[in-house]
PDB file of C-alpha atoms and ligand atoms in Angstrom:
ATOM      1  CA  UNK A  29     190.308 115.866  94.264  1.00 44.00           C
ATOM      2  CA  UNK A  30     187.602 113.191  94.279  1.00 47.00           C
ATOM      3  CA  UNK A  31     184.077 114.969  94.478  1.00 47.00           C
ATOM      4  CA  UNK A  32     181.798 114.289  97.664  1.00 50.00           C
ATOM      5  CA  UNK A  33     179.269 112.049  95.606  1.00 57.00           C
ATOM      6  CA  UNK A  34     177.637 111.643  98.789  1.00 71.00           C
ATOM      7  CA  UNK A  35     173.998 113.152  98.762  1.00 90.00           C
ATOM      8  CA  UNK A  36     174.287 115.335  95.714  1.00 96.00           C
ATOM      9  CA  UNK A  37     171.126 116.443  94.111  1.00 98.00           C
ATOM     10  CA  UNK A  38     170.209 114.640  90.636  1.00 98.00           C
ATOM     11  CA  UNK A  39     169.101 117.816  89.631  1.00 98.00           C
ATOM     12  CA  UNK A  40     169.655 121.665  90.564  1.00 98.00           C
ATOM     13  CA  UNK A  41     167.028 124.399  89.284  1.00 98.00           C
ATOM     14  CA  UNK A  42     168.265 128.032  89.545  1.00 98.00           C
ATOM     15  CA  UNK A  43     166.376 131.525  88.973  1.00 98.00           C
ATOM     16  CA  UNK A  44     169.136 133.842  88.024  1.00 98.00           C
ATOM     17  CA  UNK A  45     168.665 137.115  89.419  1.00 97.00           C
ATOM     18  CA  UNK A  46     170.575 139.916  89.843  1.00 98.00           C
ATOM     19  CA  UNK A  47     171.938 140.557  86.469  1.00 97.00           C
ATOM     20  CA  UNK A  48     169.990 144.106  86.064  1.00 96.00           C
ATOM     21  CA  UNK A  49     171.567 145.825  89.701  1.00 98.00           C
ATOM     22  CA  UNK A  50     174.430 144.381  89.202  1.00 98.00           C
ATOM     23  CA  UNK A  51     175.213 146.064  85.663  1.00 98.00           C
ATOM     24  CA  UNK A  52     173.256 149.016  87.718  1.00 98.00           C
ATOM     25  CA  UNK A  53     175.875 148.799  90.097  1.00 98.00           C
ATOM     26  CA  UNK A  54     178.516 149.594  87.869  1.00 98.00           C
ATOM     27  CA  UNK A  55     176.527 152.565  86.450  1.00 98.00           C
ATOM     28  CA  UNK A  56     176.253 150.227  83.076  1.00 97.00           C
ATOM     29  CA  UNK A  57     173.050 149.769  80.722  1.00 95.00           C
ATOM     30  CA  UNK A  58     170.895 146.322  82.169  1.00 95.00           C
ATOM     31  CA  UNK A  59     171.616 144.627  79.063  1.00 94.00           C
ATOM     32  CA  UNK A  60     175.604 144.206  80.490  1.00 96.00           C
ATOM     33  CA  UNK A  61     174.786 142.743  83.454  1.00 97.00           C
ATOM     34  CA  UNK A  62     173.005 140.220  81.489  1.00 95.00           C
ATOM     35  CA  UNK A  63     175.694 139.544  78.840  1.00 95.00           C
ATOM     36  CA  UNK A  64     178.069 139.196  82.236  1.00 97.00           C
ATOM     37  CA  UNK A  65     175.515 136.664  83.309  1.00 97.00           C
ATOM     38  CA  UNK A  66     176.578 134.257  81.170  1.00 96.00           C
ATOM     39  CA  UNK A  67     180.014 133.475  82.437  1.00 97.00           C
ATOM     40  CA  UNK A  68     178.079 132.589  85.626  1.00 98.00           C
ATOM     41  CA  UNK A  69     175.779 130.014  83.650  1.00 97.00           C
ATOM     42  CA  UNK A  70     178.986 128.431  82.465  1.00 97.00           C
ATOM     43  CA  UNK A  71     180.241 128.100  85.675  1.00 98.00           C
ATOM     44  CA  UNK A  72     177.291 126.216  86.610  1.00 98.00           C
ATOM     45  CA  UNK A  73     177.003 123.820  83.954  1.00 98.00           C
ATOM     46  CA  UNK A  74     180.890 122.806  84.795  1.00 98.00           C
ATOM     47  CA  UNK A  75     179.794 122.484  88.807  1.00 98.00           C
ATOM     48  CA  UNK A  76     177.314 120.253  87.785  1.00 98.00           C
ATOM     49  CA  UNK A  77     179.716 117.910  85.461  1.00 98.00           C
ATOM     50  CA  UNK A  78     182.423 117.935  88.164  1.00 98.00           C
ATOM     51  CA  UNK A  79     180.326 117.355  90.503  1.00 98.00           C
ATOM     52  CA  UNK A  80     177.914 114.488  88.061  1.00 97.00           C
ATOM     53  CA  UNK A  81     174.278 116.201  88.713  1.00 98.00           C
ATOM     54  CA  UNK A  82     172.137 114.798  86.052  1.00 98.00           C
ATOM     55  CA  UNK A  83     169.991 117.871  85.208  1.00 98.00           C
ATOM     56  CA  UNK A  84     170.427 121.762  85.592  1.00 98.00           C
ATOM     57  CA  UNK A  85     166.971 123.685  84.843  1.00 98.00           C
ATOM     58  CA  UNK A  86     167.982 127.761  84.549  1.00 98.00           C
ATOM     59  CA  UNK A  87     165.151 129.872  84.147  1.00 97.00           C
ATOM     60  CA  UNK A  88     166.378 132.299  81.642  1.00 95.00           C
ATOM     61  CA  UNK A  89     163.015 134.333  80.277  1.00 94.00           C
ATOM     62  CA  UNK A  90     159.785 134.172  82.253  1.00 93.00           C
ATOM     63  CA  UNK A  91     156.136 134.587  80.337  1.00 91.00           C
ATOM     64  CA  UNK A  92     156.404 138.016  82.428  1.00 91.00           C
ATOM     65  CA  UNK A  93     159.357 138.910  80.763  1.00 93.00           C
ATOM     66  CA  UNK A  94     158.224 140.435  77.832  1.00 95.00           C
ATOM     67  CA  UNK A  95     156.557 143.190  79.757  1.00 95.00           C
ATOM     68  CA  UNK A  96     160.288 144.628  80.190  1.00 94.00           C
ATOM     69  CA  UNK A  97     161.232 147.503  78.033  1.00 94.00           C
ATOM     70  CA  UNK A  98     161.637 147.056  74.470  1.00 94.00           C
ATOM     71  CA  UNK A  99     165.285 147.827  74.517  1.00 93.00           C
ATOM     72  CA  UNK A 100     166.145 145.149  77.432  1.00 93.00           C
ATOM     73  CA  UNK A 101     164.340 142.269  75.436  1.00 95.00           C
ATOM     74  CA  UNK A 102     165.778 143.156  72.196  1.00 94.00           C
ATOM     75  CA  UNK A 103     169.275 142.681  73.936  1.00 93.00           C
ATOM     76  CA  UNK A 104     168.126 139.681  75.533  1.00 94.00           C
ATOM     77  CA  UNK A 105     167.082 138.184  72.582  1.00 94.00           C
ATOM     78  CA  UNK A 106     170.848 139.171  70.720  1.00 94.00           C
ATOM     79  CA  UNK A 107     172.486 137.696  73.946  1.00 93.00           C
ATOM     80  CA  UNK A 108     169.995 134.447  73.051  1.00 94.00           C
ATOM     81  CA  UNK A 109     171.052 134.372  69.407  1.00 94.00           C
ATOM     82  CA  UNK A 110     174.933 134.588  70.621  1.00 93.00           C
ATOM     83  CA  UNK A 111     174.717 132.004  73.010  1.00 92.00           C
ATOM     84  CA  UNK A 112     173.345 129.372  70.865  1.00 93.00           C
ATOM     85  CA  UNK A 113     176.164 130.175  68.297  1.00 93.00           C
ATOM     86  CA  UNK A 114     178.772 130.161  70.356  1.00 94.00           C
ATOM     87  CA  UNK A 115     178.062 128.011  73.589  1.00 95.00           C
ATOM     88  CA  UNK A 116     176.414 125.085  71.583  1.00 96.00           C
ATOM     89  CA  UNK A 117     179.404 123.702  69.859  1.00 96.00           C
ATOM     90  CA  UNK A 118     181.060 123.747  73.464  1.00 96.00           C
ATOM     91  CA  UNK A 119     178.371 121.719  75.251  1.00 97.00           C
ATOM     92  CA  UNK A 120     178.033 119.341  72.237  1.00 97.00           C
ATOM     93  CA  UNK A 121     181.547 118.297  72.923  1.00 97.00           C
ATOM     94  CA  UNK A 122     181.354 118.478  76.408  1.00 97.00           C
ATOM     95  CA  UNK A 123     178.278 115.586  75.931  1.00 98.00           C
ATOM     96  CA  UNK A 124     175.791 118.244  77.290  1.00 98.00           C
ATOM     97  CA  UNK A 125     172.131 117.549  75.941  1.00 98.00           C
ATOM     98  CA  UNK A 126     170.316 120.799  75.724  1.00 97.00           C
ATOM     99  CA  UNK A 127     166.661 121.080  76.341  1.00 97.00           C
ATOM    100  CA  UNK A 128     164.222 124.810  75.760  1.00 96.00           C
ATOM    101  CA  UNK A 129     161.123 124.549  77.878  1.00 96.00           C
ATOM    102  CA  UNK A 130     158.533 127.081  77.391  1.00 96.00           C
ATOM    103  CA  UNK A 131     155.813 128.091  74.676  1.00 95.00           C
ATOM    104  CA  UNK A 132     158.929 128.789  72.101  1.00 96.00           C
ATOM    105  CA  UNK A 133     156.500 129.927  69.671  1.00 94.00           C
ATOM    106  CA  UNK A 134     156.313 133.171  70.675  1.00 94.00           C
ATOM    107  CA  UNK A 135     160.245 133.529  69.423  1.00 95.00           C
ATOM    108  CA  UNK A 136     161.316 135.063  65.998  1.00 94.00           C
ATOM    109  CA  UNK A 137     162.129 131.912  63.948  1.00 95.00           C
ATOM    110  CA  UNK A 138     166.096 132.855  63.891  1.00 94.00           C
ATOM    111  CA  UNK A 139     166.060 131.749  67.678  1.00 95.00           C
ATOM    112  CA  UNK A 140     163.437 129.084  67.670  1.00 96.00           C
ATOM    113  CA  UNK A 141     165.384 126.915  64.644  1.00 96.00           C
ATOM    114  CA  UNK A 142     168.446 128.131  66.642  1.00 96.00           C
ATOM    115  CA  UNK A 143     167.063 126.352  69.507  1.00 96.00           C
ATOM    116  CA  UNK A 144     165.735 123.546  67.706  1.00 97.00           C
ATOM    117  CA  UNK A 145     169.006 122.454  65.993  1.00 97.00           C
ATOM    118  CA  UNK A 146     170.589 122.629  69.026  1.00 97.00           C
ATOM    119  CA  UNK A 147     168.050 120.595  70.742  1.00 97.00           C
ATOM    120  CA  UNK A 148     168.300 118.000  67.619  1.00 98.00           C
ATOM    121  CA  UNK A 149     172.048 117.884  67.685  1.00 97.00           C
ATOM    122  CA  UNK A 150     172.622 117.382  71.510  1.00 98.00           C
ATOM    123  CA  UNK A 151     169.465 114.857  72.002  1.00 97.00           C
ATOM    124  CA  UNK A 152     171.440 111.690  72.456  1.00 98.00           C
ATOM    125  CA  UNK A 153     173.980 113.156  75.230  1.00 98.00           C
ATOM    126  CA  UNK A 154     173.502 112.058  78.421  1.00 97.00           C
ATOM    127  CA  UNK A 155     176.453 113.711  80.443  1.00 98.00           C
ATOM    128  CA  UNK A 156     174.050 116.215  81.984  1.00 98.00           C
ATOM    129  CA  UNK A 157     170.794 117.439  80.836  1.00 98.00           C
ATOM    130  CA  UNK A 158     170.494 121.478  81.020  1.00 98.00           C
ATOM    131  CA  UNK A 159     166.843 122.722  80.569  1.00 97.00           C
ATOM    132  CA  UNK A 160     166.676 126.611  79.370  1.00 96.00           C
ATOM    133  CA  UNK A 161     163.405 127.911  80.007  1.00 96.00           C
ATOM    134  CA  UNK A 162     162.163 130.774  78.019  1.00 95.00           C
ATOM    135  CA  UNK A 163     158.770 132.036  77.652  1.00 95.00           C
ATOM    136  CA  UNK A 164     157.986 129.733  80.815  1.00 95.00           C
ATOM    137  CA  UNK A 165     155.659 129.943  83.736  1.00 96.00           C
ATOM    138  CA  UNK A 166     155.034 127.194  85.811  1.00 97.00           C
ATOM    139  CA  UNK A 167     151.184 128.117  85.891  1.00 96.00           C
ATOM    140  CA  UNK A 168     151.531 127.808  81.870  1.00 96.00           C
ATOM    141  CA  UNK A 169     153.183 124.015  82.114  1.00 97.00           C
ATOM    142  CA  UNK A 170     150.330 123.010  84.579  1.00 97.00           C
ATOM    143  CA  UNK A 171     147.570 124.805  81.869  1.00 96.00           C
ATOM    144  CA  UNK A 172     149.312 122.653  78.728  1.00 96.00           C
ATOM    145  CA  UNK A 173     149.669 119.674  80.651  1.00 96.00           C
ATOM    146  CA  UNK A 174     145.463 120.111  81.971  1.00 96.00           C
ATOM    147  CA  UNK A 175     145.072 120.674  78.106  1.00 97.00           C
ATOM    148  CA  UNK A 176     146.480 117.251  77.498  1.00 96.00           C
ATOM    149  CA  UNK A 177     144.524 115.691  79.903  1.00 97.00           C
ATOM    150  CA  UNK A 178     141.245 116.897  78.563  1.00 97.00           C
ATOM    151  CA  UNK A 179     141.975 116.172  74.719  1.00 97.00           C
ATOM    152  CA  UNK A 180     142.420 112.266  76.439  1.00 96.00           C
ATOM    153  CA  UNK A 181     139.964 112.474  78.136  1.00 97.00           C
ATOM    154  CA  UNK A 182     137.122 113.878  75.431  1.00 97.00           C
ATOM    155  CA  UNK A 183     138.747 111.221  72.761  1.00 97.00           C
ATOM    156  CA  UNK A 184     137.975 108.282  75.185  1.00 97.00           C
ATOM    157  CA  UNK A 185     141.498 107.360  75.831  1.00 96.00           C
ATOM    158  CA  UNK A 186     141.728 108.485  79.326  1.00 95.00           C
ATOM    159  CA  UNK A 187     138.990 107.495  82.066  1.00 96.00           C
ATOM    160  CA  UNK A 188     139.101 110.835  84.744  1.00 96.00           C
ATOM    161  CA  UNK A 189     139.377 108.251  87.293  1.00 96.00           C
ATOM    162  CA  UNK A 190     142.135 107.460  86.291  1.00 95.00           C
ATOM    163  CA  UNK A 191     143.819 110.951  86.522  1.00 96.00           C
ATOM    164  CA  UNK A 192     146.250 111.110  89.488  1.00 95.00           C
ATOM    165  CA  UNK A 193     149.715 112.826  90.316  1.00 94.00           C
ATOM    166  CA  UNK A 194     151.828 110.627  88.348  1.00 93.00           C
ATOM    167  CA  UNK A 195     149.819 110.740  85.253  1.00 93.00           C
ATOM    168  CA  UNK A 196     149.609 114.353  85.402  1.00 94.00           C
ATOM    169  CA  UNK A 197     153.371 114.185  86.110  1.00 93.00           C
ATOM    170  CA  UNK A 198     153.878 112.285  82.898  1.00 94.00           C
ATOM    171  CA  UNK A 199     152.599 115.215  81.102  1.00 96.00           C
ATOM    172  CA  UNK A 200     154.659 118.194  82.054  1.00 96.00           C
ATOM    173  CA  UNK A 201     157.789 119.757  80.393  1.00 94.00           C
ATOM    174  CA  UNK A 202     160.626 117.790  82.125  1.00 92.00           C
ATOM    175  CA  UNK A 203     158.056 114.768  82.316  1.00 92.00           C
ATOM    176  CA  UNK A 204     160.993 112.433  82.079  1.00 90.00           C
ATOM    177  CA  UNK A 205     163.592 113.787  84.935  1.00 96.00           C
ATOM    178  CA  UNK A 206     163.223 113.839  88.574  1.00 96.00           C
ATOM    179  CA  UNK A 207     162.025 116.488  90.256  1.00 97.00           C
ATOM    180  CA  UNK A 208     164.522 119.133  91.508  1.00 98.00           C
ATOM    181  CA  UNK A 209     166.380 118.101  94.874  1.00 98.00           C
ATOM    182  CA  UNK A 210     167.655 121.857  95.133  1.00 98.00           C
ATOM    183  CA  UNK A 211     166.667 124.975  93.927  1.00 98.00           C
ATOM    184  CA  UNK A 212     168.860 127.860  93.971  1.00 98.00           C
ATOM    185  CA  UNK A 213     167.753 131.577  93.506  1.00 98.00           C
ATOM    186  CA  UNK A 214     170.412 134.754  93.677  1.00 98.00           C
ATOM    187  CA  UNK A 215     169.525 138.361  93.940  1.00 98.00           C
ATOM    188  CA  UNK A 216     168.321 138.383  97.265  1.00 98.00           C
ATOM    189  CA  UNK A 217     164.304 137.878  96.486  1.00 97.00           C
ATOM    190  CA  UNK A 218     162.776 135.445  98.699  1.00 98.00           C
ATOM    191  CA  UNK A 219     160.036 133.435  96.384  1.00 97.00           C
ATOM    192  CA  UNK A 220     159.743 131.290  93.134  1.00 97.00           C
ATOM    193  CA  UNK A 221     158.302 133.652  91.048  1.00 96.00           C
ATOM    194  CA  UNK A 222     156.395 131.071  88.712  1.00 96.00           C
ATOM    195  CA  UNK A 223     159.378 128.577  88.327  1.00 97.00           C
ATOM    196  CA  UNK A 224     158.605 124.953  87.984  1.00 97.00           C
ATOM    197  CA  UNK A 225     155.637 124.957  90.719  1.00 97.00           C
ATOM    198  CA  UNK A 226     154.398 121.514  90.256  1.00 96.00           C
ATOM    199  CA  UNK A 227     157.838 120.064  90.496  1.00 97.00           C
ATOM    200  CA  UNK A 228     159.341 121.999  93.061  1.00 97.00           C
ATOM    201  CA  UNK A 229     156.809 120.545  95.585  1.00 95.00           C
ATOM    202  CA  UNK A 230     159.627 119.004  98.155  1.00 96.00           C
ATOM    203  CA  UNK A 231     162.476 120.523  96.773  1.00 97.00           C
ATOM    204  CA  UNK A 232     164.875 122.290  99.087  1.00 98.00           C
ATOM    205  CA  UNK A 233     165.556 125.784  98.661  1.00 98.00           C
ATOM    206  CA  UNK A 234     168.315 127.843  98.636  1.00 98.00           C
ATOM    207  CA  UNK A 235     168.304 131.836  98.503  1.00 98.00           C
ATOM    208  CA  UNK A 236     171.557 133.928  98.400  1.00 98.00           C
ATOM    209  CA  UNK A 237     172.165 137.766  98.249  1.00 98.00           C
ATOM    210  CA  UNK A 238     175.158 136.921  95.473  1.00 98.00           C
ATOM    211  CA  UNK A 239     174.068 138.621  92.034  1.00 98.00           C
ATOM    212  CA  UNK A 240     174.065 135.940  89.159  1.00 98.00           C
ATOM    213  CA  UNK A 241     176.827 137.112  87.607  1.00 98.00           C
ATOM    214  CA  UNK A 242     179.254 137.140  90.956  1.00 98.00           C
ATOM    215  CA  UNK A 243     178.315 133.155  91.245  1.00 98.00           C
ATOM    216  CA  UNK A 244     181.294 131.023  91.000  1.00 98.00           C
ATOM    217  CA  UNK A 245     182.674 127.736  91.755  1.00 98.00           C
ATOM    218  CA  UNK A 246     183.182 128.903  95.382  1.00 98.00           C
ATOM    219  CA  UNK A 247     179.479 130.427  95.539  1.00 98.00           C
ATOM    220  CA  UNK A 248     177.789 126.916  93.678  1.00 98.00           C
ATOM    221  CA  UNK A 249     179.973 124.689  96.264  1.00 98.00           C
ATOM    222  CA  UNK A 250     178.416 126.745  98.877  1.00 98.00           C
ATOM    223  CA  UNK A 251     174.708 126.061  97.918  1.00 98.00           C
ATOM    224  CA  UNK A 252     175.462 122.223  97.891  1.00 98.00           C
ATOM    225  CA  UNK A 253     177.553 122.249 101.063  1.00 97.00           C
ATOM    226  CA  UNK A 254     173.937 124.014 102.702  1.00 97.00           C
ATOM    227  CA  UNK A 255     171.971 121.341 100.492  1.00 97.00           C
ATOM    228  CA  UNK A 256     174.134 118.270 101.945  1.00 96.00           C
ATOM    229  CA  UNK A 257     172.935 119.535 105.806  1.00 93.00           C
ATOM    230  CA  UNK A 258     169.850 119.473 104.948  1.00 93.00           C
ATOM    231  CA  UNK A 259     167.207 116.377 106.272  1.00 81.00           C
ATOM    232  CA  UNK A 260     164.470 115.791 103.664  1.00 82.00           C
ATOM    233  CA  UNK A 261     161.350 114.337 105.147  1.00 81.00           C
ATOM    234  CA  UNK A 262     159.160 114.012 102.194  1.00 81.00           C
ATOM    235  CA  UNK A 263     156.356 114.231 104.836  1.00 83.00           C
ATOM    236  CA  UNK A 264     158.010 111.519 107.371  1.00 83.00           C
ATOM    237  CA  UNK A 265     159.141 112.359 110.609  1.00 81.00           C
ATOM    238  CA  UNK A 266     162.905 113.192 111.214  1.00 80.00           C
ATOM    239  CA  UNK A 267     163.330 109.896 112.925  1.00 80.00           C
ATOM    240  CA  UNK A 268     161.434 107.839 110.200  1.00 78.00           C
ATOM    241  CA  UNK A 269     163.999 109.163 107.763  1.00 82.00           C
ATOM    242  CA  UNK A 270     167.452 109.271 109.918  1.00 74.00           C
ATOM    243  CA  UNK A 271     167.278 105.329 110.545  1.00 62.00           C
ATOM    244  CA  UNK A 272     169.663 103.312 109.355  1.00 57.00           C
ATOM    245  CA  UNK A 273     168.832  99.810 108.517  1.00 46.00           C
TER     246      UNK A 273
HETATM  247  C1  FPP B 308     167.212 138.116  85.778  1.00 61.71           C
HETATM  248  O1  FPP B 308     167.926 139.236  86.274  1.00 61.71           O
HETATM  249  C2  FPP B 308     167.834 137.560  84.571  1.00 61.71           C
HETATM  250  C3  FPP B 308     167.248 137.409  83.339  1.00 61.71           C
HETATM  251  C4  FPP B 308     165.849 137.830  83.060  1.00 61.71           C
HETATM  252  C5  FPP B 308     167.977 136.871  82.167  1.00 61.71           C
HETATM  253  C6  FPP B 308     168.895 135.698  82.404  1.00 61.71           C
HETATM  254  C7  FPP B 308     169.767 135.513  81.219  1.00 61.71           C
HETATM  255  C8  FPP B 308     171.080 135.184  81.246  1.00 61.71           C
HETATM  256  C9  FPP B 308     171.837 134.907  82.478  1.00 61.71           C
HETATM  257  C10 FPP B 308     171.795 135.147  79.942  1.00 61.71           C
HETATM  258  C11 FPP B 308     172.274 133.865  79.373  1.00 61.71           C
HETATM  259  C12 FPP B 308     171.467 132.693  79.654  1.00 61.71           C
HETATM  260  C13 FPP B 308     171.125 131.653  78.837  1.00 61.71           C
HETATM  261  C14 FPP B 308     170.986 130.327  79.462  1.00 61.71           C
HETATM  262  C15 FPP B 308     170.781 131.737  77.407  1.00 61.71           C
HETATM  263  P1  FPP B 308     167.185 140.649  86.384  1.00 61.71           P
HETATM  264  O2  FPP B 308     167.295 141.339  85.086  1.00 61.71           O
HETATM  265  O3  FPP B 308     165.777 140.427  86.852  1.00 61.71           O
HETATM  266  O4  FPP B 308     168.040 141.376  87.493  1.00 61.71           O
HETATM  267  P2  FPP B 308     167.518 142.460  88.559  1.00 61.71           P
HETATM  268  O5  FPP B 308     166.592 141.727  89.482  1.00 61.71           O
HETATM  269  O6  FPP B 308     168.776 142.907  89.240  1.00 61.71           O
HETATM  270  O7  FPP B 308     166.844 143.548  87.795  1.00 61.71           O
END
């Protein structure tokens, strides 16, 4: 069946929660749910080729993160190391360029060159573009992008007159996609928790009780089904943007 390429988002951002009750649920260590997570990020990098979104953004690892238990983010970090062994081969072939946002400095250097050769050997696909962010806050990507501004700015090659919304734009992670047209958080929690906050500005937003590992084809189809009923105004009224010329 042809897909509905009929108002589809260019790109989807999701906050995957859930993975902690739902291994919790099944009287399982939190580290499980998290592993069973990842079946659920595959499904929604092959919703978003079937269905040709340009960009996925999953927010795997906030800056926050780290203040889990030891024992969680030692198994996050294994899961990490697995994923990029295993899944990158997969989404090389499948012309999937991958992209880590976040301060990836703070990462042992097994997973940052891990993440690095993977970023080097998928850099020239174009298929879809799937953004991991780890060690990411949105309130950190505004901070480095203000840093940027006033190194310009103190070398003389940037007048602060000159400083507006698109040239601040130009500086963030992700300078070089559109903003997200949907974002999609699971787990039942109701807020954005630090993701992407400068570009989520008009995005539309989609919250669902499903646990991140329980998401499916069924489940993504769902959250662009809601999406494609939805009337973006941008700021315009609804009948400045419902005319058809
Ligand atoms: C939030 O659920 C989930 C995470 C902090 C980790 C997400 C990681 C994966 C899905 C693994 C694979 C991903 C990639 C892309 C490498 P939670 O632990 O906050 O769940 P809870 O709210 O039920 O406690």
């Amino acid at each position: 069946m042809q897909p509905d390429v009929v108002n589809v988002p260019q790109h989807i951002a999701i906050i995957m929660d859930g993975n902690g009750r739902w291994a919790k649920r099944r009287h399982r260590p939190r580290a499980f749910g998290h592993r069973a997570g990842r079946k659920a990020v595959r499904e929604a990098v092959a919703f978003c080729l079937r269905h040709s979104i340009q960009a996925l953004s999953l927010f795997a690892f906030s800056s926050e993160n780290w203040h889990r238990p030891e024992e969680e983010i030692s198994a996050l970090m294994n899961l990490f190391i697995r994923v990029l062994d295993r899944e990158v081969a997969e989404l090389d072939q499948q012309g999937v360029r991958i992209r880590f946002i976040g301060d990836l400095d703070a990462f042992a250097r097994p997973i940052r060159t891990r993440m690095h050769t993977a970023m080097r050997r998928t850099q020239a696909h174009q298929q879809l573009c799937l953004n991991i962010a780890v060690n990411y806050g949105g309130r950190w990507d505004i901070v480095q992008a203000a840093r940027k501004v006033a190194k310009l700015v103190a070398c003389g090659q940037l007048d602060p007159t000159a400083i507006d919304a698109d040239r601040l734009t130009g500086l963030f992670c992700l300078a070089n996609l559109p903003d997200p047209d949907l974002l999609i958080r699971t787990g039942g929690e109701r807020r954005i928790s630090n993701f992407m906050l400068w570009q989520l500005a008009y995005t539309e937003l989609y919250f669902t009780d499903t646990l991140w590992p329980d998401m499916n084809e069924q489940a993504f189809e769902e959250a662009l089904t809601d999406f494609q009923h939805r009337v973006r105004r941008f700021g315009k009224t609804t009948a400045q943007v419902t005319v058809r010329g």
